XYZ file of N, CA, C and O in Angstrom:
880
model
N 79.567 -52.302 170.963
C 79.583 -52.416 172.370
C 80.755 -53.529 172.746
O 81.543 -53.326 173.699
N 80.668 -54.661 171.977
C 81.586 -55.710 172.369
C 82.933 -55.320 172.007
O 83.900 -55.635 172.695
N 83.212 -54.549 171.029
C 84.524 -54.088 170.527
C 85.064 -53.170 171.525
O 86.234 -53.202 171.838
N 84.281 -52.308 171.989
C 84.745 -51.177 173.053
C 85.159 -51.905 174.246
O 86.244 -51.650 174.855
N 84.325 -52.930 174.719
C 84.670 -53.804 175.920
C 86.021 -54.596 175.781
O 86.878 -54.440 176.596
N 86.236 -55.025 174.498
C 87.523 -55.687 174.178
C 88.737 -54.765 174.219
O 89.739 -55.125 174.807
N 88.499 -53.516 173.571
C 89.473 -52.559 173.688
C 89.922 -52.056 175.010
O 91.064 -51.788 175.285
N 88.920 -51.980 175.772
C 89.116 -51.414 177.278
C 89.796 -52.532 178.065
O 90.631 -52.176 179.081
N 89.480 -53.813 177.719
C 90.155 -54.916 178.459
C 91.667 -54.941 178.043
O 92.563 -55.054 178.843
N 91.873 -54.776 176.692
C 93.298 -54.848 176.279
C 94.108 -53.582 176.900
O 95.224 -53.721 177.292
N 93.459 -52.390 176.986
C 94.038 -51.267 177.408
C 94.316 -51.352 178.903
O 95.402 -51.005 179.395
N 93.441 -51.976 179.594
C 93.642 -52.149 181.046
C 94.702 -53.140 181.321
O 95.543 -53.147 182.227
N 94.742 -54.169 180.504
C 95.850 -55.183 180.596
C 97.279 -54.604 180.412
O 98.149 -54.872 181.171
N 97.404 -53.773 179.294
C 98.537 -53.139 179.084
C 99.053 -52.093 180.116
O 100.261 -52.100 180.479
N 98.001 -51.470 180.795
C 98.345 -50.550 181.783
C 98.885 -51.279 183.034
O 99.943 -50.890 183.625
N 98.389 -52.327 183.336
C 98.741 -53.230 184.391
C 100.213 -53.700 184.227
O 100.979 -53.739 185.176
N 100.439 -54.185 183.001
C 101.743 -54.636 182.771
C 102.789 -53.513 182.864
O 103.940 -53.815 183.472
N 102.325 -52.259 182.462
C 103.399 -51.113 182.646
C 103.576 -50.774 184.045
O 104.737 -50.531 184.520
N 102.454 -50.870 184.919
C 102.716 -50.784 186.339
C 103.737 -51.735 186.984
O 104.537 -51.310 187.617
N 103.519 -52.971 186.512
C 104.502 -54.047 187.107
C 105.895 -53.778 186.610
O 106.772 -53.924 187.355
N 106.012 -53.555 185.303
C 107.388 -53.376 184.813
C 108.047 -52.121 185.402
O 109.225 -52.192 185.740
N 107.282 -51.094 185.522
C 107.770 -49.810 186.227
C 108.320 -50.090 187.645
O 109.285 -49.603 188.084
N 107.419 -50.889 188.364
C 107.808 -51.216 189.705
C 108.981 -52.115 189.792
O 109.849 -51.821 190.553
N 109.256 -53.031 188.966
C 110.351 -53.939 189.013
C 111.646 -53.181 188.656
O 112.707 -53.294 189.166
N 111.451 -52.156 187.651
C 112.564 -51.468 187.277
C 113.184 -50.536 188.414
O 114.475 -50.536 188.668
N 112.360 -49.906 189.069
C 112.803 -48.908 190.086
C 113.146 -49.592 191.389
O 113.880 -49.024 192.204
N 112.645 -50.778 191.528
C 113.066 -51.483 192.816
C 114.416 -51.889 192.861
O 114.988 -51.959 193.906
N 115.116 -52.080 191.674
C 116.418 -52.490 191.576
C 117.363 -51.372 192.266
O 118.050 -51.717 193.238
N 117.227 -50.078 191.804
C 118.220 -49.115 192.495
C 117.724 -48.903 194.044
O 118.488 -48.556 194.783
N 116.453 -49.147 194.131
C 115.862 -48.854 195.495
C 116.513 -49.860 196.532
O 117.016 -49.477 197.622
N 116.560 -51.111 196.183
C 117.139 -52.160 197.046
C 118.613 -51.974 197.191
O 119.199 -52.212 198.304
N 119.295 -51.513 196.142
C 120.779 -51.173 196.120
C 121.074 -50.087 197.119
O 121.893 -50.175 197.947
N 120.195 -49.004 197.013
C 120.423 -47.894 198.038
C 120.098 -48.345 199.477
O 120.829 -47.745 200.466
N 119.090 -49.108 199.651
C 118.764 -49.637 200.989
C 119.909 -50.349 201.594
O 120.244 -50.271 202.734
N 120.519 -51.256 200.882
C 121.663 -51.953 201.281
C 122.860 -51.092 201.605
O 123.554 -51.270 202.640
N 123.100 -50.143 200.825
C 124.208 -49.180 201.133
C 123.945 -48.453 202.312
O 124.831 -48.088 203.056
N 122.694 -47.988 202.541
C 122.364 -47.211 203.795
C 122.636 -48.052 205.004
O 123.113 -47.616 206.003
N 122.337 -49.446 204.955
C 122.393 -50.299 206.019
C 123.874 -50.555 206.365
O 124.242 -50.921 207.527
N 124.792 -50.537 205.356
C 126.165 -50.823 205.578
C 126.970 -49.754 206.302
O 128.087 -50.072 206.857
N 126.516 -48.516 206.252
C 127.279 -47.425 206.854
C 126.374 -46.841 207.884
O 125.536 -46.021 207.568
N 126.668 -47.058 209.143
C 125.940 -46.432 210.217
C 126.193 -44.963 210.623
O 126.645 -44.725 211.722
N 126.110 -44.170 209.670
C 126.359 -42.733 209.886
C 125.064 -41.929 209.625
O 124.556 -42.107 208.537
N 124.790 -41.087 210.444
C 123.533 -40.231 210.281
C 123.525 -39.494 209.037
O 122.588 -39.419 208.363
N 124.631 -38.832 208.811
C 124.681 -37.979 207.593
C 124.490 -38.819 206.301
O 123.763 -38.479 205.342
N 125.149 -40.043 206.378
C 125.148 -40.903 205.211
C 123.677 -41.453 204.991
O 123.128 -41.512 203.908
N 123.066 -41.871 206.256
C 121.725 -42.360 206.083
C 120.692 -41.325 205.522
O 119.788 -41.504 204.856
N 120.999 -39.981 205.983
C 120.079 -38.982 205.587
C 120.275 -38.775 203.868
O 119.206 -38.597 203.237
N 121.410 -38.765 203.556
C 121.628 -38.720 202.032
C 120.996 -39.854 201.235
O 120.403 -39.745 200.111
N 121.206 -41.118 201.908
C 120.474 -42.225 201.209
C 118.935 -42.089 201.245
O 118.290 -42.368 200.240
N 118.383 -41.562 202.363
C 116.966 -41.339 202.398
C 116.448 -40.426 201.263
O 115.269 -40.594 200.775
N 117.252 -39.334 201.029
C 116.932 -38.324 199.990
C 116.946 -39.132 198.572
O 116.116 -38.731 197.797
N 118.072 -39.882 198.374
C 118.039 -40.641 197.114
C 116.876 -41.590 197.060
O 116.390 -41.797 195.862
N 116.619 -42.337 198.094
C 115.562 -43.269 198.049
C 114.186 -42.568 197.644
O 113.428 -43.111 196.896
N 113.956 -41.372 198.293
C 112.817 -40.597 197.991
C 112.781 -40.223 196.499
O 111.729 -40.214 195.877
N 113.931 -39.856 195.961
C 114.003 -39.422 194.599
C 113.634 -40.667 193.579
O 112.990 -40.489 192.684
N 114.232 -41.900 193.958
C 113.796 -42.891 193.214
C 112.291 -43.305 193.220
O 111.696 -43.548 192.184
N 111.643 -43.154 194.311
C 110.270 -43.328 194.576
C 109.513 -42.362 193.673
O 108.464 -42.555 193.024
N 110.022 -41.114 193.667
C 109.252 -39.991 192.845
C 109.308 -40.354 191.444
O 108.451 -40.007 190.660
N 110.465 -40.806 190.958
C 110.548 -41.233 189.500
C 109.560 -42.381 189.125
O 109.004 -42.400 188.189
N 109.477 -43.224 190.193
C 108.531 -44.392 189.957
C 107.085 -43.791 189.872
O 106.267 -44.143 188.912
N 106.782 -42.856 190.751
C 105.444 -42.231 190.676
C 105.129 -41.438 189.361
O 104.125 -41.519 188.687
N 106.220 -40.815 188.855
C 106.143 -40.055 187.621
C 105.779 -40.991 186.541
O 104.862 -40.571 185.605
N 106.392 -42.071 186.331
C 106.135 -43.058 185.278
C 104.693 -43.531 185.449
O 103.881 -43.721 184.346
N 104.284 -43.842 186.712
C 102.835 -44.306 186.960
C 101.903 -43.167 186.430
O 100.784 -43.530 185.902
N 102.205 -41.984 186.757
C 101.412 -40.853 186.327
C 101.233 -40.757 184.760
O 100.067 -40.546 184.312
N 102.283 -40.998 184.099
C 102.241 -41.067 182.645
C 101.361 -42.192 182.154
O 100.552 -42.060 181.163
N 101.370 -43.288 182.873
C 100.588 -44.491 182.533
C 99.055 -44.047 182.696
O 98.217 -44.343 181.810
N 98.792 -43.335 183.774
C 97.369 -42.983 184.031
C 96.932 -42.075 182.885
O 95.731 -42.020 182.495
N 97.715 -41.048 182.433
C 97.415 -40.032 181.483
C 97.103 -40.746 180.069
O 96.252 -40.367 179.463
N 97.924 -41.848 179.837
C 97.683 -42.502 178.524
C 96.477 -43.190 178.440
O 95.871 -43.462 177.396
N 96.122 -43.903 179.454
C 94.843 -44.810 179.529
C 93.659 -44.237 180.087
O 92.627 -44.872 179.938
N 93.793 -43.271 180.901
C 92.684 -42.805 181.667
C 92.042 -41.443 181.072
O 92.677 -40.736 180.323
N 90.724 -41.170 181.301
C 90.058 -40.079 180.869
C 89.397 -39.363 181.904
O 88.306 -38.874 181.851
N 90.096 -39.473 183.164
C 89.468 -38.769 184.350
C 89.603 -37.367 184.333
O 90.742 -36.798 183.939
N 88.433 -36.629 184.871
C 88.642 -35.190 184.943
C 89.045 -34.899 186.280
O 88.323 -35.311 187.357
N 90.124 -34.161 186.521
C 90.615 -33.902 187.810
C 90.268 -32.383 188.227
O 90.426 -31.426 187.530
N 89.735 -32.317 189.480
C 89.438 -30.998 190.065
C 90.219 -31.014 191.320
O 89.826 -31.448 192.294
N 91.337 -30.195 191.223
C 92.257 -30.085 192.384
C 92.487 -28.561 192.736
O 92.917 -27.853 191.826
N 92.219 -28.241 193.972
C 92.216 -26.847 194.148
C 93.225 -26.593 195.567
O 93.325 -27.569 196.359
N 93.799 -25.450 195.730
C 94.565 -25.122 196.895
C 95.837 -25.508 196.870
O 96.576 -25.837 197.966
N 96.499 -25.827 195.791
C 97.867 -26.414 195.790
C 98.988 -25.258 195.738
O 100.175 -25.490 195.831
N 98.544 -23.997 195.486
C 99.544 -23.046 195.287
C 100.607 -22.709 196.424
O 101.761 -22.449 196.077
N 100.124 -22.934 197.623
C 101.052 -22.610 198.632
C 102.009 -23.894 199.210
O 102.640 -23.858 200.206
N 101.778 -24.943 198.456
C 102.461 -26.145 198.830
C 104.079 -25.988 198.592
O 104.466 -25.329 197.721
N 104.823 -26.570 199.546
C 106.285 -26.477 199.588
C 107.031 -27.736 199.710
O 106.705 -28.425 200.811
N 107.820 -28.217 198.927
C 108.466 -29.481 198.959
C 109.516 -29.604 200.206
O 109.934 -30.625 200.514
N 109.941 -28.395 200.739
C 110.810 -28.356 201.757
C 110.231 -28.466 203.194
O 110.955 -28.311 204.084
N 108.842 -28.567 203.190
C 108.204 -28.659 204.440
C 107.696 -29.996 204.870
O 107.927 -31.025 204.162
N 107.029 -30.122 205.916
C 106.427 -31.326 206.497
C 104.830 -31.281 206.470
O 104.420 -30.172 206.715
N 104.222 -32.346 205.954
C 102.727 -32.345 205.799
C 102.152 -33.579 206.498
O 102.783 -34.628 206.483
N 101.004 -33.391 206.889
C 100.088 -34.497 207.396
C 98.843 -34.474 206.280
O 98.122 -33.485 206.326
N 98.723 -35.544 205.626
C 97.713 -35.701 204.740
C 96.623 -36.703 205.141
O 96.945 -37.817 205.469
N 95.368 -36.204 205.272
C 94.278 -37.035 205.687
C 93.436 -37.373 204.533
O 93.042 -36.293 203.858
N 92.868 -38.606 204.353
C 92.038 -38.787 203.290
C 91.107 -39.991 203.726
O 91.305 -40.754 204.682
N 89.981 -39.996 203.068
C 88.964 -41.078 203.202
C 89.494 -42.191 202.307
O 90.320 -41.984 201.388
N 89.023 -43.546 202.457
C 89.451 -44.592 201.794
C 88.405 -45.371 201.217
O 87.502 -45.918 201.773
N 88.590 -45.455 199.732
C 87.597 -46.248 199.090
C 88.235 -47.587 198.510
O 87.674 -48.569 198.521
N 89.488 -47.494 197.988
C 90.122 -48.697 197.463
C 91.585 -48.410 197.386
O 92.126 -47.368 197.741
N 92.298 -49.392 196.857
C 93.834 -49.261 196.712
C 94.070 -48.244 195.757
O 95.289 -47.675 195.846
N 93.326 -47.898 194.837
C 93.542 -46.885 193.848
C 93.683 -45.467 194.580
O 94.444 -44.642 194.001
N 93.147 -45.276 195.731
C 93.354 -44.060 196.513
C 94.857 -43.677 196.624
O 95.044 -42.404 196.520
N 95.764 -44.638 196.724
C 97.129 -44.290 196.980
C 97.740 -43.725 195.698
O 98.392 -42.719 195.669
N 97.270 -44.344 194.462
C 97.831 -43.911 193.294
C 97.279 -42.482 192.918
O 98.034 -41.535 192.307
N 96.041 -42.184 193.357
C 95.430 -40.948 193.132
C 96.122 -39.804 194.027
O 96.555 -38.779 193.553
N 96.447 -40.081 195.357
C 97.112 -39.282 196.145
C 98.481 -38.926 195.621
O 98.976 -37.768 195.744
N 99.144 -39.894 195.170
C 100.576 -39.802 194.685
C 100.516 -38.910 193.403
O 101.377 -38.100 193.280
N 99.512 -39.081 192.671
C 99.376 -38.256 191.442
C 99.228 -36.697 191.676
O 99.805 -35.998 191.215
N 98.247 -36.442 192.686
C 97.813 -35.189 193.002
C 99.015 -34.314 193.561
O 99.266 -33.234 193.302
N 99.740 -35.060 194.487
C 100.597 -34.303 195.303
C 102.096 -34.454 194.772
O 103.016 -34.047 195.477
N 102.288 -35.194 193.586
C 103.644 -35.543 193.080
C 104.381 -34.186 192.848
O 104.105 -33.314 192.075
N 105.618 -34.197 193.508
C 106.509 -32.987 193.519
C 105.806 -31.744 193.818
O 106.358 -30.574 193.520
N 104.759 -31.780 194.523
C 104.103 -30.533 195.199
C 104.490 -30.491 196.537
O 104.738 -29.310 197.147
N 104.546 -31.578 197.249
C 104.874 -31.752 198.680
C 105.935 -32.964 198.776
O 105.948 -33.673 197.785
N 106.495 -33.094 199.842
C 107.568 -34.226 199.969
C 106.833 -35.623 199.739
O 105.644 -35.739 199.795
N 107.724 -36.520 199.581
C 107.236 -37.928 199.323
C 106.226 -38.479 200.367
O 106.504 -38.170 201.594
N 105.117 -39.018 199.824
C 104.136 -39.524 200.883
C 104.559 -40.762 201.550
O 104.970 -41.743 200.914
N 104.641 -40.860 202.904
C 104.765 -42.074 203.650
C 103.522 -42.434 204.572
O 102.992 -41.391 204.975
N 103.297 -43.690 204.623
C 102.105 -44.029 205.548
C 102.384 -45.326 206.374
O 103.324 -46.102 205.971
N 101.477 -45.513 207.400
C 101.752 -46.697 208.216
C 101.042 -47.882 207.589
O 99.869 -47.700 207.047
N 101.765 -48.997 207.570
C 101.225 -50.202 206.834
C 101.155 -51.402 207.772
O 101.798 -51.547 208.789
N 100.028 -52.141 207.495
C 99.781 -53.355 208.232
C 101.091 -54.211 208.186
O 101.500 -54.470 206.981
N 101.482 -54.858 209.324
C 102.626 -55.718 209.227
C 102.460 -56.822 208.353
O 103.570 -57.197 207.802
N 101.262 -57.358 208.063
C 101.099 -58.519 207.208
C 101.665 -58.216 205.742
O 101.950 -59.107 205.028
N 101.501 -56.966 205.389
C 101.783 -56.503 203.936
C 103.406 -56.535 203.763
O 103.775 -56.275 202.686
N 104.154 -56.633 204.841
C 105.596 -56.706 204.732
C 105.923 -57.874 203.666
O 106.942 -57.787 202.879
N 105.113 -58.992 203.718
C 105.443 -60.230 202.823
C 104.740 -60.022 201.424
O 104.818 -60.975 200.689
N 104.166 -58.860 201.214
C 103.527 -58.760 199.759
C 104.725 -58.632 198.788
O 105.606 -57.777 199.046
N 104.736 -59.443 197.746
C 105.881 -59.426 196.830
C 106.208 -58.201 196.339
O 105.374 -57.376 195.891
N 107.535 -57.906 196.290
C 108.205 -56.641 195.703
C 107.815 -55.440 196.649
O 108.611 -54.765 197.163
N 106.558 -55.106 196.591
C 106.096 -53.877 197.129
C 106.384 -53.777 198.707
O 106.705 -52.883 199.304
N 106.120 -54.970 199.320
C 106.269 -55.142 200.701
C 107.842 -54.851 201.139
O 108.091 -54.064 202.004
N 108.633 -55.430 200.314
C 110.108 -55.139 200.656
C 110.595 -53.795 200.188
O 111.355 -53.129 200.757
N 109.858 -53.195 199.183
C 110.109 -51.722 198.836
C 109.717 -50.817 199.916
O 110.455 -49.815 200.286
N 108.550 -51.019 200.502
C 108.164 -50.252 201.635
C 109.008 -50.302 202.839
O 109.335 -49.363 203.457
N 109.498 -51.510 203.108
C 110.563 -51.774 204.087
C 111.865 -50.914 203.836
O 112.442 -50.238 204.759
N 112.238 -50.984 202.619
C 113.579 -50.329 202.157
C 113.419 -48.758 202.308
O 114.316 -48.108 202.572
N 112.057 -48.381 202.098
C 111.818 -46.805 202.229
C 111.590 -46.472 203.749
O 111.220 -45.300 203.987
N 111.685 -47.354 204.653
C 111.456 -47.140 206.112
C 109.943 -46.727 206.421
O 109.687 -45.845 207.241
N 108.962 -47.344 205.601
C 107.607 -47.159 206.014
C 107.480 -47.976 207.173
O 107.888 -49.154 207.394
N 106.711 -47.350 208.291
C 106.542 -48.025 209.502
C 105.567 -49.087 209.355
O 104.349 -48.850 208.881
N 105.856 -50.328 209.829
C 104.874 -51.466 209.826
C 104.278 -51.577 211.258
O 104.967 -51.635 212.209
N 102.956 -51.683 211.287
C 102.227 -51.780 212.644
C 101.417 -53.056 212.528
O 100.787 -53.309 211.543
N 101.090 -53.592 213.734
C 100.223 -54.767 213.771
C 99.033 -54.289 214.679
O 99.238 -53.796 215.774
N 97.871 -54.494 214.136
C 96.668 -54.089 214.990
C 96.327 -55.244 216.010
O 96.116 -56.379 215.484
N 96.022 -54.783 217.169
C 95.680 -55.898 218.205
C 94.180 -55.599 218.529
O 93.824 -54.465 218.856
N 93.458 -56.761 218.658
C 92.075 -56.555 218.969
C 91.973 -56.647 220.527
O 93.017 -56.719 221.266
N 90.890 -56.122 221.067
C 90.653 -56.122 222.398
C 90.986 -57.501 223.124
O 91.455 -57.630 224.288
N 90.559 -58.610 222.444
C 90.823 -59.879 222.981
C 92.263 -60.196 223.016
O 92.697 -60.917 223.910
N 92.991 -59.890 221.848
C 94.492 -59.950 221.919
C 95.088 -59.358 223.147
O 95.965 -59.873 223.770
N 94.759 -58.030 223.452
C 95.243 -57.290 224.556
C 94.919 -57.870 225.789
O 95.685 -57.777 226.756
N 93.804 -58.470 225.892
C 93.336 -59.103 227.150
C 94.139 -60.250 227.443
O 94.587 -60.638 228.603
N 94.465 -61.088 226.494
C 95.339 -62.310 226.632
C 96.731 -61.952 226.901
O 97.575 -62.493 227.530
N 97.192 -60.852 226.099
C 98.686 -60.437 226.195
C 98.706 -58.918 226.487
O 99.086 -58.184 225.488
N 98.588 -58.519 227.707
C 98.431 -57.178 227.997
C 99.828 -56.354 227.778
O 99.751 -55.131 227.659
N 100.916 -57.086 227.677
C 102.163 -56.469 227.417
C 102.293 -55.886 225.943
O 103.154 -54.954 225.653
N 101.266 -56.299 225.105
C 101.355 -55.752 223.773
C 100.694 -54.295 223.744
O 100.855 -53.660 222.702
N 100.029 -53.856 224.762
C 99.364 -52.669 224.759
C 100.325 -51.540 224.673
O 101.404 -51.418 225.337
N 100.171 -50.561 223.696
C 101.014 -49.527 223.522
C 102.155 -49.861 222.482
O 102.882 -48.902 222.153
N 102.155 -51.078 221.912
C 103.306 -51.342 221.012
C 103.313 -50.641 219.741
O 104.277 -50.003 219.227
N 101.992 -50.334 219.219
C 101.865 -49.587 217.951
C 102.305 -48.158 218.155
O 102.865 -47.558 217.314
N 101.931 -47.609 219.295
C 102.274 -46.242 219.676
C 103.840 -46.061 219.758
O 104.388 -45.080 219.317
N 104.488 -47.000 220.249
C 105.960 -46.957 220.424
C 106.625 -47.037 218.980
O 107.592 -46.292 218.643
N 105.997 -47.870 218.052
C 106.433 -47.888 216.703
C 106.279 -46.613 215.922
O 107.103 -46.014 215.268
N 105.091 -45.931 216.245
C 104.729 -44.709 215.717
C 105.739 -43.574 216.175
O 106.192 -42.752 215.395
N 106.074 -43.660 217.565
C 106.914 -42.687 218.034
C 108.354 -42.727 217.389
O 108.920 -41.731 216.995
N 108.841 -44.083 217.228
C 110.204 -44.159 216.561
C 110.247 -43.672 215.118
O 111.135 -43.130 214.643
N 109.093 -44.085 214.511
C 109.018 -43.609 212.955
C 108.993 -42.156 212.945
O 109.676 -41.537 212.074
N 108.203 -41.375 213.881
C 108.121 -39.900 213.743
C 109.573 -39.379 214.067
O 109.944 -38.253 213.488
N 110.404 -39.829 214.951
C 111.728 -39.429 215.103
C 112.515 -39.515 213.797
O 113.371 -38.527 213.526
N 112.352 -40.648 213.062
C 113.129 -40.703 211.796
C 112.543 -39.747 210.838
O 113.238 -39.171 209.972
N 111.184 -39.443 210.820
C 110.544 -38.461 209.907
C 111.057 -37.081 210.031
O 110.961 -36.341 209.142
N 111.585 -36.744 211.167
C 112.082 -35.431 211.400
C 113.311 -35.145 210.718
O 113.670 -33.989 210.437
N 114.031 -36.129 210.217
C 115.447 -36.043 209.600
C 115.274 -35.371 208.254
O 116.159 -34.670 207.749
N 114.321 -35.760 207.454
C 114.146 -35.404 206.023
C 112.679 -34.963 205.722
O 111.696 -35.733 206.394
N 112.440 -33.812 205.177
C 110.998 -33.542 204.786
C 110.165 -34.475 204.173
O 110.541 -35.088 203.215
N 109.055 -34.835 204.701
C 108.195 -35.876 204.257
C 106.743 -35.523 204.497
O 106.504 -34.529 205.205
N 105.830 -36.279 203.833
C 104.357 -36.104 204.073
C 103.923 -37.376 204.778
O 104.051 -38.432 204.033
N 103.307 -37.303 205.968
C 102.691 -38.352 206.525
C 101.325 -38.521 205.995
O 100.533 -37.680 206.275
N 100.854 -39.741 205.541
C 99.595 -39.853 204.907
C 98.876 -40.866 205.802
O 99.297 -41.865 206.181
N 97.564 -40.472 206.183
C 96.742 -41.427 206.901
C 95.355 -41.535 206.375
O 94.657 -40.456 206.127
N 94.817 -42.677 206.249
C 93.413 -42.910 205.922
C 92.736 -42.900 207.295
O 92.726 -43.998 208.049
N 92.150 -41.737 207.614
C 91.782 -41.549 208.957
C 90.599 -42.477 209.471
O 90.428 -42.664 210.665
N 89.966 -43.073 208.503
C 88.857 -44.099 208.760
C 89.420 -45.359 209.314
O 88.729 -46.148 209.866
N 90.729 -45.562 208.913
C 91.260 -46.821 209.488
C 91.129 -48.029 208.567
O 91.681 -49.097 208.727
N 90.188 -47.925 207.660
C 89.763 -49.026 206.758
C 89.073 -48.482 205.561
O 88.732 -47.420 205.455
N 88.928 -49.354 204.542
C 88.188 -48.924 203.341
C 86.679 -48.738 203.640
O 86.111 -49.706 204.401
N 86.027 -48.008 203.069
C 84.598 -47.806 203.037
C 83.828 -48.840 202.523
O 84.068 -49.283 201.269
N 82.787 -49.491 203.248
C 81.850 -50.258 202.487
C 80.567 -49.918 203.245
O 80.484 -49.501 204.308
N 79.489 -50.267 202.621
C 78.097 -49.902 203.121
C 77.783 -50.577 204.379
O 77.151 -50.254 205.379
N 78.358 -51.973 204.492
C 78.212 -52.745 205.691
C 78.848 -52.086 206.918
O 78.354 -52.011 207.969
N 80.165 -51.719 206.757
C 80.928 -50.983 207.759
C 80.171 -49.735 208.194
O 80.144 -49.427 209.367
N 79.712 -48.947 207.178
C 78.954 -47.718 207.422
C 77.729 -48.022 208.323
O 77.507 -47.214 209.265
N 77.161 -49.019 207.950
C 75.870 -49.356 208.822
C 76.249 -49.805 210.142
O 75.632 -49.406 211.128
N 77.276 -50.700 210.267
C 77.640 -51.260 211.638
C 78.148 -50.136 212.575
O 77.868 -50.197 213.790
N 78.710 -49.152 212.012
C 79.329 -48.103 212.715
C 78.281 -46.998 213.188
O 78.532 -46.241 214.044
N 77.082 -47.160 212.509
C 76.168 -45.968 212.648
C 76.764 -44.630 212.421
O 76.634 -43.676 213.213
N 77.527 -44.500 211.387
C 78.302 -43.322 211.062
C 77.301 -42.091 210.838
O 76.378 -42.299 210.124
N 77.645 -41.036 211.454
C 76.795 -39.750 211.074
C 77.006 -39.229 209.776
O 76.292 -38.184 209.484
N 78.058 -39.746 208.958
C 78.227 -39.028 207.689
C 77.779 -39.895 206.567
O 77.686 -41.035 206.767
N 77.451 -39.213 205.468
C 76.673 -39.998 204.372
C 77.615 -40.812 203.637
O 77.259 -41.979 203.286
N 78.937 -40.431 203.430
C 79.821 -41.221 202.583
C 81.236 -41.425 203.314
O 82.190 -41.795 202.611
N 81.211 -41.445 204.611
C 82.438 -41.661 205.373
C 82.167 -42.546 206.681
O 81.162 -42.495 207.151
N 83.220 -43.206 206.997
C 83.112 -43.931 208.309
C 83.548 -42.990 209.496
O 84.015 -41.957 209.241
N 83.393 -43.425 210.571
C 83.819 -42.595 211.788
C 85.345 -42.600 211.890
O 86.134 -43.538 211.653
N 85.989 -41.318 211.911
C 87.406 -41.189 211.991
C 88.003 -41.802 213.282
O 87.314 -41.776 214.325
N 89.282 -42.209 213.058
C 89.922 -42.708 214.357
C 91.028 -41.599 214.576
O 92.058 -41.476 213.823
N 90.876 -40.825 215.733
C 91.748 -39.748 215.827
C 92.989 -40.093 216.696
O 93.967 -39.149 216.717
N 93.090 -41.184 217.423
C 94.117 -41.413 218.265
C 95.565 -41.421 217.619
O 96.408 -40.804 218.080
N 95.723 -42.081 216.502
C 96.915 -42.168 215.705
C 97.334 -40.790 215.256
O 98.543 -40.397 215.412
N 96.405 -40.085 214.808
C 96.682 -38.724 214.263
C 97.145 -37.808 215.325
O 98.082 -36.997 215.173
N 96.450 -37.875 216.510
C 96.768 -36.983 217.751
C 98.294 -37.341 218.155
O 98.957 -36.396 218.533
N 98.670 -38.525 218.099
C 100.017 -38.994 218.496
C 101.017 -38.505 217.585
O 102.070 -38.048 217.968
N 100.820 -38.626 216.242
C 101.666 -38.059 215.268
C 101.868 -36.546 215.383
O 102.966 -36.006 215.358
N 100.759 -35.786 215.504
C 100.904 -34.289 215.712
C 101.721 -33.984 217.057
O 102.379 -33.134 216.985
N 101.467 -34.788 218.060
C 102.270 -34.528 219.319
C 103.680 -34.776 219.090
O 104.502 -33.978 219.571
N 104.036 -35.853 218.362
C 105.328 -36.231 218.141
C 106.169 -35.335 217.298
O 107.356 -35.126 217.301
N 105.420 -34.762 216.260
C 105.934 -33.975 215.145
C 105.704 -32.536 215.226
O 105.796 -31.848 214.400
N 105.432 -32.032 216.454
C 104.941 -30.615 216.578
C 105.841 -29.534 216.120
O 105.497 -28.602 215.560
N 107.140 -29.756 216.161
C 108.053 -28.854 215.661
C 108.130 -28.651 214.265
O 108.220 -27.549 213.693
N 107.684 -29.772 213.461
C 107.661 -29.773 212.004
C 106.281 -29.322 211.507
O 106.054 -29.108 210.357
């Protein structure tokens, strides 16, 4: 039992190191492309750069997937992927358990649908390497305001919706998949109890942002 635990710890450590090295490697061309995109204010050039940025991100995901296959023994049950099309636009809704959810979604939909993009809390912009990579990829950063914040500063009302609207305009230029954790936060038993959720394993969904995205992207 002790030997097995030791082996699993070593295996997990090596997997984590591979994730870090893979991220650092692909961030180099990612940042170079982002700089090239910023230097030439041409719509056609920016569109080409966005396609190349998405290709870099998909290569990063591919290596992460190989990492998971080497160290994991997860049984995957995925159905309904036959009609997926990489040239279309998709809205992906998921429940939220942990940060691993993003790796799971990226693995399941990799090269089945366009690259997944999602709205990120503004504070994560300063997260080392990944925060800057999300910025380079034009992930929209939003700041959540509490009712007390809006009461003190009413001019902030609707700020997130405006950021969402601008992001959706950019999303129309290149096929992408907009991913949203519709519960708005990770699931915990405490949150489930406080919300008095009618669902056994889900929090109450927040439909406002999804409705706005659907309204803004209706042609796609």
